[in-house]
PDB file of C-alpha atoms in Angstrom:
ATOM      1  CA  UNK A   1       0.000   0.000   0.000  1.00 50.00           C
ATOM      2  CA  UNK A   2       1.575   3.573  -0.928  1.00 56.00           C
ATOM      3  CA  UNK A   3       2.308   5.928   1.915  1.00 78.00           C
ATOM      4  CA  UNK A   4       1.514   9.584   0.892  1.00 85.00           C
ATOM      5  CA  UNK A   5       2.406  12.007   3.583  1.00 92.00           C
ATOM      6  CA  UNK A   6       0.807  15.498   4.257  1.00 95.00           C
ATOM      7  CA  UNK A   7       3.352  17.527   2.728  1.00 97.00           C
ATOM      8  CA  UNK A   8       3.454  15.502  -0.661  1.00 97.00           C
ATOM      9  CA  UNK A   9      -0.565  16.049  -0.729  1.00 97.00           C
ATOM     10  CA  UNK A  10      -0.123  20.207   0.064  1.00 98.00           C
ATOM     11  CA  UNK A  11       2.427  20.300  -2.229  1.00 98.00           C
ATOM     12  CA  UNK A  12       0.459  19.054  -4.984  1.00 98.00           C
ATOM     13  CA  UNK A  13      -2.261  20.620  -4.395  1.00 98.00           C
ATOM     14  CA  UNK A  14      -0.579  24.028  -4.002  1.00 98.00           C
ATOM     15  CA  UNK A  15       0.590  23.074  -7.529  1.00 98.00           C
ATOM     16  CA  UNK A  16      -2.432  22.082  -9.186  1.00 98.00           C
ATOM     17  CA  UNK A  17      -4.591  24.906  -8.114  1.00 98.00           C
ATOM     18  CA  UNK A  18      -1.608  27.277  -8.760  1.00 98.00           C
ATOM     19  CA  UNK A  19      -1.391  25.958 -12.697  1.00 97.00           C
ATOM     20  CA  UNK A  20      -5.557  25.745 -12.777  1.00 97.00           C
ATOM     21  CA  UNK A  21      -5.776  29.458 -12.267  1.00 97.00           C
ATOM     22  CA  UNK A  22      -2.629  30.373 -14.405  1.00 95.00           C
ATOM     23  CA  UNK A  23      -4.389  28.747 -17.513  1.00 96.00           C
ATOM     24  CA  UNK A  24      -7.878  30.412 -16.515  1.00 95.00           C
ATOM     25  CA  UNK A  25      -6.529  33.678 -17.142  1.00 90.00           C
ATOM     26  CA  UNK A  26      -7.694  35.489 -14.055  1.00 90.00           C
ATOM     27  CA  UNK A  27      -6.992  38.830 -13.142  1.00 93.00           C
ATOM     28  CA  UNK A  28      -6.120  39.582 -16.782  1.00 93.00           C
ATOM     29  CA  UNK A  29      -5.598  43.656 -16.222  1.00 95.00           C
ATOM     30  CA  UNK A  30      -2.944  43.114 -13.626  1.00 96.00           C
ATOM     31  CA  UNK A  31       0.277  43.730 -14.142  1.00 96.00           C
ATOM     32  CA  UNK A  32       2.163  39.872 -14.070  1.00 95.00           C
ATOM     33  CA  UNK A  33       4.155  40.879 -10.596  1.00 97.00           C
ATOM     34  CA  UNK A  34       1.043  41.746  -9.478  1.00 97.00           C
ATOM     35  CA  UNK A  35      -0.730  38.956 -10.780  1.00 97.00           C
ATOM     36  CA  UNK A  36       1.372  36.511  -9.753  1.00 97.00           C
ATOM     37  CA  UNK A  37       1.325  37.775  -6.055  1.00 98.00           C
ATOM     38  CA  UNK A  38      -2.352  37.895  -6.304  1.00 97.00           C
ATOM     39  CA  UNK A  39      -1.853  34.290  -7.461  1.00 97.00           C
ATOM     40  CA  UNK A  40       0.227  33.145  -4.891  1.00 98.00           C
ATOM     41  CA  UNK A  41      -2.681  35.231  -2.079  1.00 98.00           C
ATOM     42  CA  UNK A  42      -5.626  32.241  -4.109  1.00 98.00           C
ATOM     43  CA  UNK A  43      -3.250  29.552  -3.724  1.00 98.00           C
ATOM     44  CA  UNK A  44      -2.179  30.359  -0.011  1.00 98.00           C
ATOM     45  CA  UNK A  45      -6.109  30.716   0.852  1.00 98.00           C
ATOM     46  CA  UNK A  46      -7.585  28.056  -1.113  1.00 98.00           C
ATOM     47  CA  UNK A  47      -5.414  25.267  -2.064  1.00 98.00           C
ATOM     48  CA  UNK A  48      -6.940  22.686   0.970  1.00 98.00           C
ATOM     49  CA  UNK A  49     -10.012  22.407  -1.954  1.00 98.00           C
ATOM     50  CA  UNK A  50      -7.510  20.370  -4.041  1.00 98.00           C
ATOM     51  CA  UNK A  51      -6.766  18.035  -1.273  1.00 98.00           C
ATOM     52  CA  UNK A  52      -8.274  15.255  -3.023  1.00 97.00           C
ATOM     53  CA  UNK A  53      -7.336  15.761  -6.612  1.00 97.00           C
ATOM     54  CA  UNK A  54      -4.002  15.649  -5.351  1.00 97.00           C
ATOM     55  CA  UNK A  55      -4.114  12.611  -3.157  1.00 96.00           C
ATOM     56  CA  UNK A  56      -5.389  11.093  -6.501  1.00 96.00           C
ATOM     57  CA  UNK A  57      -2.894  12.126  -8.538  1.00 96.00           C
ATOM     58  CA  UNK A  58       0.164  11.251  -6.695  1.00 95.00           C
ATOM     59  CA  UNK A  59      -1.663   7.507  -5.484  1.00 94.00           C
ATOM     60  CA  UNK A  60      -1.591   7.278  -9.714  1.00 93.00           C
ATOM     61  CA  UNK A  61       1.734   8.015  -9.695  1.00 90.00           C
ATOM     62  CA  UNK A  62       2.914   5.714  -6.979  1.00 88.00           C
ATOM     63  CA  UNK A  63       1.105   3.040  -9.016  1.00 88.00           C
ATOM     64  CA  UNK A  64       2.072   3.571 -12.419  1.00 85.00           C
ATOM     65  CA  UNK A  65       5.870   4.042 -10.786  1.00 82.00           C
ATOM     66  CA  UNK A  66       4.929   0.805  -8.821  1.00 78.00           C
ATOM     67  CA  UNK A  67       3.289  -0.996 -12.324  1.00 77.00           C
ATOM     68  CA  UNK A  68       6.946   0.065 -14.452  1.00 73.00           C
ATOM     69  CA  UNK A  69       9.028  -1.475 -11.597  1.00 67.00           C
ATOM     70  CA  UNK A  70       6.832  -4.428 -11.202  1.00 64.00           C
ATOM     71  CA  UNK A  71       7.209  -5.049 -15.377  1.00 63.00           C
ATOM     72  CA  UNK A  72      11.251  -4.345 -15.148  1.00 66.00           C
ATOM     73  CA  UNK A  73      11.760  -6.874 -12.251  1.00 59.00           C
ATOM     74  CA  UNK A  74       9.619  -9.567 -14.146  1.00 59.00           C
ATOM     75  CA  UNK A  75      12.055  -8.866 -17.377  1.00 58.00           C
ATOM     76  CA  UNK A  76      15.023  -8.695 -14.973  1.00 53.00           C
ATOM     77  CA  UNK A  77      14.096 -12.239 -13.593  1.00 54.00           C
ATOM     78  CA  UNK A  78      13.416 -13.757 -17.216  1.00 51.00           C
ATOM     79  CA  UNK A  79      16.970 -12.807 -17.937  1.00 47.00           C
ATOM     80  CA  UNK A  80      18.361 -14.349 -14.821  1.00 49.00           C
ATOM     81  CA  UNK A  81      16.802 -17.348 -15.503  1.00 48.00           C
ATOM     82  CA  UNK A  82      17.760 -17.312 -19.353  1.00 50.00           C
ATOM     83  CA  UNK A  83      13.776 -17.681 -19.821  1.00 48.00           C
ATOM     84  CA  UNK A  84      14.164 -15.826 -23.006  1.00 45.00           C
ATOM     85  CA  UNK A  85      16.790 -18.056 -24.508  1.00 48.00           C
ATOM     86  CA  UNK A  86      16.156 -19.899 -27.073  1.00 48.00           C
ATOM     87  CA  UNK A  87      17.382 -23.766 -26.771  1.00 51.00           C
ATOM     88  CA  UNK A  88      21.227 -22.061 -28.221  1.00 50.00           C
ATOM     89  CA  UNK A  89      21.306 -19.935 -25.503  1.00 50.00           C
ATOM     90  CA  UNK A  90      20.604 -16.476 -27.336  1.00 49.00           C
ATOM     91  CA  UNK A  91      17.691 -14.721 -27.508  1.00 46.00           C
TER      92      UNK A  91
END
């Protein structure tokens, strides 16, 4: 089972509401210091909302990291074992 602390989850969700409201164009007439300070203000108030998104996200992640390794060891044993020889020992 994957182990997803706090600070992965905040950190992820600071990042995906932070890259939501870049691409929604908000606060178009600000300058972009000011925007991106006004930015940083959303993200700082609101970014508990993404909480779950993010715990989702990284959990798929962890998985798909978890699937890859899985496939590599299962090749890396097949080789060990000269599975994938043919009967003149190459492959």
């Amino acid at each position: 089972m994957a182990s997803i602390g706090p600070d992965q989850v905040e950190a992820e969700a600071r990042a995906l509401l932070k890259e939501a409201i870049e691409r929604s164009g908000w606060y178009p007439i600000l300058s972009d210091a000011e925007r991106d300070k006004r930015i940083e203000q959303d993200v700082e108030r609101y970014w508990h909302m993404m909480t779950q998104e993010a715990a989702r996200r990284l959990l798929d992640r962890f998985e798909a990291c978890s699937r890859v390794a899985c496939h590599r060891a299962g090749r890396a044993q097949d080789v060990g074992s000269g599975a994938s020889l043919g009967p003149s020992g190459r492959g």
